[in-house]
Amino acid sequence: MNIKKSVVLALFLASGISSGNLFAQSSPTEKMSMTLYALSRLYVDSLSTGDIVNQQIKDMMHNLDPFSEYLTPAQARANENVLLGSQGTQYVSGFSPSMTLASFTDAGIEGDFVQGHFLISFVMSGSDAYQKGIRPGDEILSVNQTAVSSLGPQIYSAFRGQPGKQIRLEISRNKTTKVYSVELKANAKSTVSAAYMLDNHTGYIALSMFSENTDAEFRSRLSALKAQGMKNLILDLRKNQGGLFDEAVKIADEFVGGEKLLVFTQGLHSPRKTFKSTPAGAFQSGKLIVLIDDQTKSAAEILSGALQDNHRGVFVGERSFGKGLIQETLPFKDGSALRITVARYFTPSGKCIQKPYSTVFKTFQTGKDSVSTSDDWGISPDVTVSENNKAQTKWAGLLMYCGAMTKAARDYTLMNRTALLAKYPTFKAFEKGFSVDVNSPVMKEMINDAESAGVSYSQDDYAKDKLYVNTQLRALVARNLYNDNAFYYHVVNDGSPVYQKGAELVQKESLYNSLLKKQK
């Protein structure tokens, strides 16, 4: 044995690692331990073993499947907050942990600091500020007796703090000043994006994701629509990014009666678990139209599969995303975590909707591919309708991403609220009279804001995406003007062929019933 090998062997013996055929017959786990030990004791320069381990874990998880991953402490915290759940919770998320948090402690107020003034653009309906009567268009003069002009952009920090903390807001409205004491609270982002009546008998509910309060909020909105005469429902799952498995199952149970299979899960180390409906449910009869698209993911696909296989609802739109894997988040003491795929979920008919992915997971036991290459993935609509009201160019896609579209609509509404409300006192008046084109003030403001953010305007791009951009700006202005997210959906849906086809099918009972029969 040469000198270098003897030194290495002596080091491993001193560390307590077995020396039998050390270099030739080690197990994979022993090889990993030996490699890390050698790097820390023999490498020519000092190394951060922690950084090496973290990178190796990250690479290892990345090569398993598209959804298993290593989360840094910051990512793990964001992942936990997005779902309002706890680490270790099983979920089927299709989104990144870096998304906007679903819950935050603040005053529930949105607005802009402009030239020494702070004008409120939106007030969350569940916040203490809303309950006290603060509304969009109000101007905040001071926070805790410090003038807004002195606070400057730091005013946003003044709206945050520990739950239960009281802040003093001096508010001006129509030249009248009033002081409010507002309690900071955890303002949960609603997962019911909109709920309204289309006509006397048809309701509409849009779900953006599934967090721990989704079912309770859904039942509350459903009850309110029933009180208005709702007998049929359009359930919008387009762009629904997934979320908590349990909440998706609860929502499915609201629609399916008896004790019917809703979904089952199974993995190599996870025995089969079945989930069935219960006799009670909030909407077990009445026509149901479900809108889906290529961004309907994971938990939304669980709900869709449960409804479609139980012939409860007609599906309109485009084939769903195709994510049929369940992850579990396992924490480490340093705050980081593994998000690891532990099972697949299957629709009642036994279909796994996971679409094929390029780097397939190979089981250590058999070495065989565990992902089917079948084309039968995702949830297929009963009526296929393509959406024409979405971004076609990179320019239009970046407008919302860079914030220019949102900012322009907010600033325009703030500066013109009095005149707009005088001209459009109701949303119906707004729908009929307010339009947007390339020469509109709000459009010009958006183009300027986008240019400042490095997103250059192009006449050709605008020509291709005129419908999408104009509609989005109108919808955002409506949301800000009337302080109700439902009006955003009203405007967007008015120009959506998917939505319009769903509304049409509700009225055609014979066609609706024939489509249900085809599912069988």
Coordinates of C-alpha atoms in Angstrom, one line a residue:
M1 CA 0.0 0.0 0.0
N2 CA 1.5 3.4 -1.0
I3 CA 2.0 6.2 1.6
K4 CA -0.9 8.3 0.4
K5 CA -3.4 5.4 0.7
S6 CA -2.0 4.5 4.1
V7 CA -2.6 8.1 5.3
V8 CA -6.1 8.1 4.1
L9 CA -6.8 4.7 5.6
A10 CA -5.4 5.9 8.9
L11 CA -7.7 8.9 8.9
F12 CA -10.8 6.8 8.2
L13 CA -9.8 4.3 10.9
A14 CA -9.3 7.2 13.4
S15 CA -12.8 8.5 12.5
G16 CA -14.3 5.1 13.2
I17 CA -15.2 4.3 9.6
S18 CA -14.8 0.6 8.7
S19 CA -11.6 -0.3 6.8
G20 CA -12.6 -3.5 5.1
N21 CA -11.9 -3.2 1.4
L22 CA -12.2 0.5 1.9
F23 CA -11.8 1.8 -1.6
A24 CA -13.2 -1.2 -3.6
Q25 CA -16.3 -2.4 -1.9
S26 CA -17.9 0.6 -0.1
S27 CA -21.6 1.1 -0.2
P28 CA -22.9 4.2 -1.9
T29 CA -23.7 5.8 1.5
E30 CA -20.2 5.0 2.8
K31 CA -18.6 6.4 -0.3
M32 CA -20.5 9.7 0.2
S33 CA -19.3 9.8 3.9
M34 CA -15.7 9.0 2.9
T35 CA -15.7 11.6 0.2
L36 CA -16.9 14.3 2.5
Y37 CA -14.4 13.2 5.2
A38 CA -11.5 13.3 2.7
L39 CA -12.5 16.7 1.4
S40 CA -12.6 18.2 4.9
R41 CA -9.3 16.5 6.0
L42 CA -7.1 16.3 2.9
Y43 CA -8.1 18.9 0.4
V44 CA -5.4 21.5 -0.4
D45 CA -7.6 24.5 0.6
S46 CA -10.2 25.1 3.3
L47 CA -13.7 24.1 2.2
S48 CA -17.2 24.8 3.6
T49 CA -18.5 21.3 4.0
G50 CA -22.0 22.7 4.5
D51 CA -22.0 24.4 1.1
I52 CA -20.8 21.2 -0.5
V53 CA -23.4 19.1 1.1
N54 CA -26.2 21.6 0.3
Q55 CA -25.2 21.7 -3.4
Q56 CA -25.0 17.9 -3.6
I57 CA -28.4 17.5 -2.0
K58 CA -29.8 20.1 -4.4
D59 CA -28.4 18.3 -7.5
M60 CA -29.5 15.0 -6.2
M61 CA -33.1 16.1 -5.7
H62 CA -33.2 17.9 -9.1
N63 CA -32.3 14.7 -10.9
L64 CA -35.2 12.8 -9.4
D65 CA -38.2 14.5 -10.9
P66 CA -39.4 18.1 -11.7
F67 CA -40.9 18.7 -8.3
S68 CA -38.5 17.2 -5.7
E69 CA -36.1 19.9 -4.5
Y70 CA -33.9 21.2 -1.7
L71 CA -35.2 24.3 0.0
T72 CA -33.0 26.9 1.6
P73 CA -34.2 28.2 5.0
A74 CA -35.8 31.2 3.3
Q75 CA -37.4 29.1 0.6
A76 CA -38.7 26.7 3.2
R77 CA -40.3 29.5 5.2
A78 CA -41.9 30.9 2.0
N79 CA -43.2 27.5 1.1
E80 CA -44.8 27.1 4.5
N81 CA -46.4 30.6 4.4
V82 CA -47.8 30.2 0.9
L83 CA -50.0 27.3 1.9
L84 CA -50.7 28.6 5.4
G85 CA -49.7 25.1 6.5
S86 CA -46.9 23.7 8.5
Q87 CA -43.7 21.9 7.5
G88 CA -44.3 18.2 7.0
T89 CA -47.7 18.9 5.5
Q90 CA -48.5 16.7 2.4
Y91 CA -49.5 18.8 -0.6
V92 CA -49.4 18.8 -4.4
S93 CA -48.1 22.2 -5.3
G94 CA -47.5 23.3 -8.8
F95 CA -45.9 26.6 -7.9
S96 CA -42.6 27.9 -6.6
P97 CA -42.1 28.7 -2.9
S98 CA -41.0 32.2 -4.0
M99 CA -44.5 33.2 -4.9
T100 CA -46.3 35.9 -3.0
L101 CA -47.1 34.9 0.5
A102 CA -50.7 33.9 1.2
S103 CA -50.7 35.5 4.7
F104 CA -49.0 38.6 6.1
T105 CA -49.4 40.8 9.1
D106 CA -50.3 44.4 8.2
A107 CA -53.0 47.0 8.0
G108 CA -54.6 45.5 4.9
I109 CA -54.0 48.7 2.9
E110 CA -52.6 49.2 -0.6
G111 CA -51.6 52.5 -2.1
D112 CA -49.0 54.8 -3.5
F113 CA -46.7 57.4 -2.0
V114 CA -46.6 60.2 -4.6
Q115 CA -45.0 63.6 -4.1
G116 CA -45.5 63.6 -0.3
H117 CA -49.0 62.2 -0.4
F118 CA -50.3 58.6 0.3
L119 CA -53.5 57.7 -1.5
I120 CA -55.2 54.4 -0.7
S121 CA -56.0 52.3 -3.8
F122 CA -57.3 49.1 -2.2
V123 CA -58.5 47.9 1.2
M124 CA -58.7 44.2 2.0
S125 CA -62.3 43.4 2.9
G126 CA -61.3 41.2 5.9
S127 CA -59.0 43.8 7.4
D128 CA -59.7 46.0 10.5
A129 CA -59.1 49.1 8.3
Y130 CA -62.0 48.0 6.1
Q131 CA -64.2 47.2 9.1
K132 CA -63.5 50.7 10.4
G133 CA -64.7 52.3 7.2
I134 CA -61.4 53.2 5.4
R135 CA -61.8 53.1 1.7
P136 CA -59.9 53.5 -1.6
G137 CA -59.5 57.2 -2.5
D138 CA -58.9 58.2 1.1
E139 CA -55.6 60.0 1.8
I140 CA -53.5 59.1 4.8
L141 CA -52.1 62.3 6.4
S142 CA -50.1 60.8 9.2
V143 CA -49.3 57.5 10.8
N144 CA -48.8 57.4 14.6
Q145 CA -48.8 61.2 14.5
T146 CA -45.9 61.4 12.1
A147 CA -46.7 63.2 8.9
V148 CA -46.7 61.1 5.7
S149 CA -44.4 63.7 4.1
S150 CA -41.9 63.0 6.8
L151 CA -42.2 59.2 6.6
G152 CA -41.7 59.1 2.8
P153 CA -41.5 55.6 1.3
Q154 CA -41.0 54.3 4.9
I155 CA -44.7 54.5 5.3
Y156 CA -45.0 51.0 4.0
S157 CA -43.0 49.7 7.0
A158 CA -45.3 51.6 9.3
F159 CA -48.2 49.4 8.2
R160 CA -46.5 46.2 9.4
G161 CA -45.8 44.8 12.8
Q162 CA -46.8 42.2 15.4
P163 CA -50.4 41.0 15.2
G164 CA -52.6 43.0 17.6
K165 CA -50.6 46.1 17.4
Q166 CA -52.6 49.3 17.0
I167 CA -51.6 52.1 14.6
R168 CA -53.1 55.6 14.5
L169 CA -54.1 56.8 11.0
E170 CA -55.2 60.3 10.2
I171 CA -57.4 60.1 7.2
S172 CA -58.7 62.8 4.8
R173 CA -61.8 62.3 2.7
N174 CA -63.6 65.1 0.9
K175 CA -61.7 67.7 2.9
T176 CA -62.9 66.1 6.2
T177 CA -60.3 64.7 8.5
K178 CA -60.8 61.7 10.8
V179 CA -58.5 59.6 13.1
Y180 CA -58.7 55.8 13.1
S181 CA -57.1 53.3 15.4
V182 CA -56.4 50.2 13.2
E183 CA -55.3 46.8 14.4
L184 CA -52.6 44.9 12.5
K185 CA -53.6 41.4 11.8
A186 CA -52.7 38.4 9.6
N187 CA -54.6 39.2 6.5
A188 CA -54.9 35.9 4.6
K189 CA -54.9 36.3 0.9
S190 CA -58.3 35.0 -0.3
T191 CA -58.1 31.9 -2.5
V192 CA -61.6 32.6 -3.7
S193 CA -60.6 35.2 -6.3
A194 CA -64.2 36.1 -7.3
A195 CA -67.8 35.1 -6.6
Y196 CA -70.7 36.6 -8.3
M197 CA -74.0 36.0 -10.1
L198 CA -74.1 35.8 -13.9
D199 CA -77.9 35.9 -14.0
N200 CA -80.8 35.1 -11.7
H201 CA -79.9 31.4 -11.5
T202 CA -76.2 31.0 -12.3
G203 CA -73.3 31.7 -10.0
Y204 CA -69.5 32.0 -10.7
I205 CA -66.7 31.2 -8.4
A206 CA -63.0 31.3 -9.2
L207 CA -60.4 29.5 -7.1
S208 CA -56.7 30.6 -7.4
M209 CA -55.2 27.9 -5.2
F210 CA -55.9 25.6 -2.2
S211 CA -54.8 26.8 1.2
E212 CA -56.0 25.7 4.7
N213 CA -59.1 28.0 4.6
T214 CA -60.2 27.4 1.0
D215 CA -63.1 25.0 1.8
A216 CA -64.5 27.2 4.5
E217 CA -64.3 30.3 2.3
F218 CA -65.8 28.4 -0.6
R219 CA -68.8 27.2 1.4
S220 CA -69.3 30.8 2.7
R221 CA -69.3 32.2 -0.9
L222 CA -71.5 29.4 -2.1
S223 CA -74.0 30.0 0.6
A224 CA -74.1 33.7 -0.3
L225 CA -74.8 32.9 -4.0
K226 CA -77.5 30.5 -3.1
A227 CA -79.2 33.2 -1.1
Q228 CA -79.3 35.2 -4.3
G229 CA -81.0 32.4 -6.1
M230 CA -78.1 30.4 -7.5
K231 CA -79.1 26.9 -8.9
N232 CA -76.2 26.4 -11.3
L233 CA -72.5 27.1 -10.9
I234 CA -69.5 27.9 -13.1
L235 CA -66.4 26.8 -11.2
D236 CA -63.2 28.5 -12.6
L237 CA -60.0 26.5 -12.1
R238 CA -58.0 28.3 -14.8
K239 CA -54.5 29.3 -13.7
N240 CA -55.1 27.5 -10.4
Q241 CA -51.6 26.6 -9.2
G242 CA -52.5 23.8 -6.8
G243 CA -51.9 23.7 -3.0
L244 CA -53.1 21.5 -0.1
F245 CA -54.3 18.0 -1.0
D246 CA -56.8 17.8 1.8
E247 CA -58.5 21.1 0.8
A248 CA -58.9 19.9 -2.8
V249 CA -60.5 16.7 -1.5
K250 CA -62.9 18.7 0.7
I251 CA -64.0 20.8 -2.2
A252 CA -64.7 17.7 -4.3
D253 CA -66.8 16.4 -1.4
E254 CA -69.0 19.5 -1.6
F255 CA -70.1 18.4 -5.1
V256 CA -70.2 14.5 -4.9
G257 CA -72.8 12.8 -2.7
G258 CA -72.9 9.3 -1.1
E259 CA -69.7 7.5 -0.4
K260 CA -67.9 7.6 -3.7
L261 CA -64.2 7.3 -4.5
L262 CA -62.7 10.8 -5.1
V263 CA -59.0 10.0 -5.3
F264 CA -56.4 7.5 -4.2
T265 CA -52.7 7.8 -3.6
Q266 CA -49.9 5.3 -3.7
G267 CA -46.1 5.2 -3.8
L268 CA -43.4 2.6 -3.3
H269 CA -43.1 3.5 0.4
S270 CA -46.6 4.9 0.7
P271 CA -49.4 2.3 1.0
R272 CA -52.5 3.0 -1.0
K273 CA -54.9 5.5 0.6
T274 CA -58.4 6.1 -0.6
F275 CA -60.5 9.2 -0.1
K276 CA -64.2 9.1 -0.5
S277 CA -67.1 11.5 -0.4
T278 CA -69.5 11.9 2.5
P279 CA -73.3 12.1 2.3
A280 CA -73.3 15.8 3.1
G281 CA -72.2 18.4 0.6
A282 CA -72.9 22.0 -0.2
F283 CA -73.7 21.6 -3.9
Q284 CA -74.5 18.0 -4.9
S285 CA -77.2 18.9 -7.5
G286 CA -77.6 21.6 -10.1
K287 CA -75.6 22.1 -13.3
L288 CA -71.9 22.5 -12.8
I289 CA -69.5 23.8 -15.4
V290 CA -65.7 23.6 -14.7
L291 CA -63.3 25.8 -16.6
I292 CA -59.7 24.5 -17.0
D293 CA -56.6 25.4 -19.0
D294 CA -53.0 24.3 -19.3
Q295 CA -52.2 26.1 -16.0
T296 CA -54.7 24.1 -14.0
K297 CA -52.3 22.1 -11.8
S298 CA -52.0 19.4 -9.2
A299 CA -54.6 19.9 -6.4
A300 CA -56.9 21.6 -9.0
E301 CA -56.4 18.4 -11.1
I302 CA -57.3 16.2 -8.2
L303 CA -60.6 18.1 -7.8
S304 CA -61.2 18.0 -11.6
G305 CA -60.5 14.2 -11.8
A306 CA -62.8 13.5 -8.9
L307 CA -65.6 15.5 -10.5
Q308 CA -65.1 14.2 -14.0
D309 CA -64.8 10.5 -13.1
N310 CA -68.0 10.8 -10.9
H311 CA -69.8 12.5 -13.8
R312 CA -70.4 15.7 -11.8
G313 CA -69.9 18.6 -14.1
V314 CA -69.0 19.4 -17.7
F315 CA -65.5 20.5 -18.4
V316 CA -64.7 23.4 -20.8
G317 CA -61.4 24.8 -22.0
E318 CA -58.0 23.2 -22.6
R319 CA -56.2 20.1 -21.3
S320 CA -54.8 20.6 -17.8
F321 CA -51.1 20.9 -16.8
G322 CA -50.6 17.2 -15.9
K323 CA -49.0 17.0 -12.4
G324 CA -49.9 13.8 -10.6
L325 CA -47.1 13.7 -7.9
I326 CA -47.5 14.4 -4.2
Q327 CA -44.7 16.1 -2.3
E328 CA -44.0 16.1 1.4
T329 CA -41.8 18.8 3.1
L330 CA -39.3 17.4 5.5
P331 CA -37.5 20.0 7.7
F332 CA -33.8 20.1 8.8
K333 CA -32.8 21.8 12.1
D334 CA -31.1 24.6 10.2
G335 CA -34.4 25.7 8.7
S336 CA -33.8 24.2 5.3
A337 CA -36.0 21.3 4.0
L338 CA -36.5 18.6 1.4
R339 CA -39.5 18.8 -0.7
I340 CA -39.7 15.2 -1.8
T341 CA -42.1 13.3 -4.0
V342 CA -43.6 10.5 -1.9
A343 CA -46.6 9.2 -4.0
R344 CA -48.7 9.6 -7.0
Y345 CA -52.4 10.4 -6.9
F346 CA -54.9 8.6 -9.2
T347 CA -58.4 9.6 -10.3
P348 CA -61.3 7.3 -9.3
S349 CA -60.9 5.4 -12.6
G350 CA -57.3 4.7 -11.8
K351 CA -55.7 7.3 -14.1
C352 CA -52.4 8.9 -13.1
I353 CA -52.5 12.3 -14.8
Q354 CA -48.7 13.0 -14.5
K355 CA -47.4 13.9 -17.9
P356 CA -44.0 12.4 -19.0
Y357 CA -40.9 14.4 -18.0
S358 CA -37.4 14.2 -19.6
T359 CA -35.5 13.1 -16.5
V360 CA -37.5 10.1 -15.3
F361 CA -37.2 8.7 -11.8
K362 CA -35.7 5.3 -11.7
T363 CA -36.4 3.2 -8.6
F364 CA -33.3 2.0 -6.7
Q365 CA -34.9 -1.4 -6.3
T366 CA -35.6 -2.3 -9.9
G367 CA -33.9 0.3 -12.0
K368 CA -37.0 0.6 -14.2
D369 CA -38.7 3.7 -15.3
S370 CA -41.6 4.5 -13.0
V371 CA -43.3 7.1 -15.3
S372 CA -45.7 6.0 -18.0
T373 CA -45.1 7.5 -21.4
S374 CA -48.8 7.3 -22.2
D375 CA -50.4 10.3 -23.9
D376 CA -53.3 9.9 -21.6
W377 CA -52.3 12.6 -19.1
G378 CA -53.9 15.6 -17.5
I379 CA -57.6 16.3 -17.4
S380 CA -59.2 16.6 -20.9
P381 CA -62.1 18.9 -21.3
D382 CA -65.5 17.7 -22.6
V383 CA -65.6 20.8 -24.8
T384 CA -62.3 22.1 -26.1
V385 CA -62.1 25.9 -26.4
S386 CA -58.9 27.8 -26.8
E387 CA -58.5 31.1 -25.0
N388 CA -57.8 34.1 -27.2
N389 CA -57.5 36.6 -24.4
K390 CA -53.9 35.9 -23.3
A391 CA -50.5 37.3 -24.0
Q392 CA -49.0 36.2 -27.3
T393 CA -45.8 38.3 -27.3
K394 CA -42.9 38.6 -24.8
W395 CA -43.7 42.4 -24.5
A396 CA -47.2 41.7 -23.3
G397 CA -46.1 38.9 -21.0
L398 CA -43.6 41.2 -19.3
L399 CA -46.0 44.0 -18.7
M400 CA -47.7 42.3 -15.7
Y401 CA -44.4 40.7 -14.6
C402 CA -42.5 44.0 -14.3
G403 CA -45.5 45.6 -12.5
A404 CA -46.1 48.3 -15.2
M405 CA -49.6 47.3 -16.0
T406 CA -50.6 47.1 -12.3
K407 CA -48.9 50.3 -11.4
A408 CA -50.4 52.3 -14.3
A409 CA -54.0 51.1 -13.6
R410 CA -53.5 51.9 -9.9
D411 CA -52.0 55.4 -10.5
Y412 CA -54.6 56.3 -13.1
T413 CA -57.5 55.3 -10.8
L414 CA -56.0 57.1 -7.9
M415 CA -55.5 60.4 -9.8
N416 CA -58.9 60.2 -11.5
R417 CA -61.2 58.5 -9.0
T418 CA -63.6 61.4 -8.4
A419 CA -64.1 62.0 -12.1
L420 CA -64.4 58.3 -12.9
L421 CA -67.0 57.6 -10.2
A422 CA -69.0 60.7 -11.3
K423 CA -69.0 59.3 -14.9
Y424 CA -69.4 55.6 -14.0
P425 CA -71.2 55.5 -10.6
T426 CA -72.0 51.8 -11.1
F427 CA -70.0 48.9 -12.5
K428 CA -72.7 48.4 -15.2
A429 CA -72.1 52.0 -16.4
F430 CA -68.3 51.3 -16.4
E431 CA -68.8 48.1 -18.4
K432 CA -70.8 49.9 -21.1
G433 CA -68.8 53.2 -21.2
F434 CA -65.2 52.7 -20.2
S435 CA -62.8 51.6 -23.0
V436 CA -59.0 51.5 -23.5
D437 CA -57.0 51.9 -26.7
V438 CA -53.4 52.9 -27.6
N439 CA -54.2 56.6 -27.1
S440 CA -55.9 56.2 -23.6
P441 CA -54.1 58.0 -20.7
V442 CA -53.8 54.7 -18.7
M443 CA -52.2 53.0 -21.8
K444 CA -49.7 55.8 -22.2
E445 CA -48.8 55.7 -18.5
M446 CA -48.3 52.0 -18.7
I447 CA -46.1 52.2 -21.8
N448 CA -43.9 54.9 -20.0
D449 CA -43.7 52.8 -16.8
A450 CA -42.7 49.7 -18.8
E451 CA -40.0 51.7 -20.8
S452 CA -38.6 52.8 -17.4
A453 CA -38.4 49.1 -16.4
G454 CA -36.6 48.2 -19.7
V455 CA -39.7 46.8 -21.5
S456 CA -39.8 48.6 -24.8
Y457 CA -43.0 49.3 -26.7
S458 CA -43.6 47.9 -30.2
Q459 CA -46.5 48.7 -32.4
D460 CA -46.3 45.2 -33.9
D461 CA -46.5 43.6 -30.4
Y462 CA -49.4 45.8 -29.4
A463 CA -51.2 44.9 -32.6
K464 CA -50.9 41.2 -31.8
D465 CA -51.8 41.6 -28.1
K466 CA -54.3 44.5 -28.3
L467 CA -57.2 42.5 -26.9
Y468 CA -55.2 41.1 -24.0
V469 CA -53.6 44.4 -22.9
N470 CA -56.7 46.5 -23.3
T471 CA -58.8 44.0 -21.4
Q472 CA -56.3 43.7 -18.6
L473 CA -56.1 47.4 -18.1
R474 CA -59.9 47.8 -18.1
A475 CA -60.2 45.0 -15.6
L476 CA -57.5 46.4 -13.3
V477 CA -59.1 49.8 -13.3
A478 CA -62.5 48.3 -12.5
R479 CA -61.0 46.3 -9.6
N480 CA -59.3 49.5 -8.1
L481 CA -62.3 51.8 -8.8
Y482 CA -64.9 49.7 -7.0
N483 CA -62.5 47.9 -4.5
D484 CA -63.8 44.5 -5.5
N485 CA -61.7 41.8 -7.2
A486 CA -64.9 40.3 -8.7
F487 CA -65.1 43.2 -11.2
Y488 CA -61.6 42.3 -12.5
Y489 CA -63.1 38.8 -13.4
H490 CA -66.3 40.3 -14.8
V491 CA -64.3 42.3 -17.4
V492 CA -61.8 39.5 -18.3
N493 CA -64.6 36.9 -18.6
D494 CA -66.7 39.1 -20.8
G495 CA -64.1 38.7 -23.5
S496 CA -63.3 35.0 -22.8
P497 CA -64.6 32.4 -25.3
V498 CA -64.0 29.7 -22.6
Y499 CA -66.2 31.5 -20.1
Q500 CA -68.8 32.3 -22.7
K501 CA -69.0 28.6 -23.8
G502 CA -69.5 27.6 -20.2
A503 CA -72.3 30.2 -19.7
E504 CA -73.9 28.9 -22.9
L505 CA -73.9 25.3 -21.8
V506 CA -75.6 26.1 -18.6
Q507 CA -78.6 27.3 -20.6
K508 CA -78.6 24.2 -22.9
E509 CA -79.9 21.4 -20.7
S510 CA -80.1 18.7 -23.4
L511 CA -76.5 19.4 -24.6
Y512 CA -75.3 19.5 -21.0
N513 CA -76.8 16.1 -20.2
S514 CA -75.5 14.5 -23.4
L515 CA -71.9 15.7 -22.5
L516 CA -72.3 14.1 -19.0
K517 CA -73.4 10.8 -20.6
K518 CA -70.3 10.8 -22.9
Q519 CA -68.1 10.8 -19.7
K520 CA -69.6 7.3 -18.9

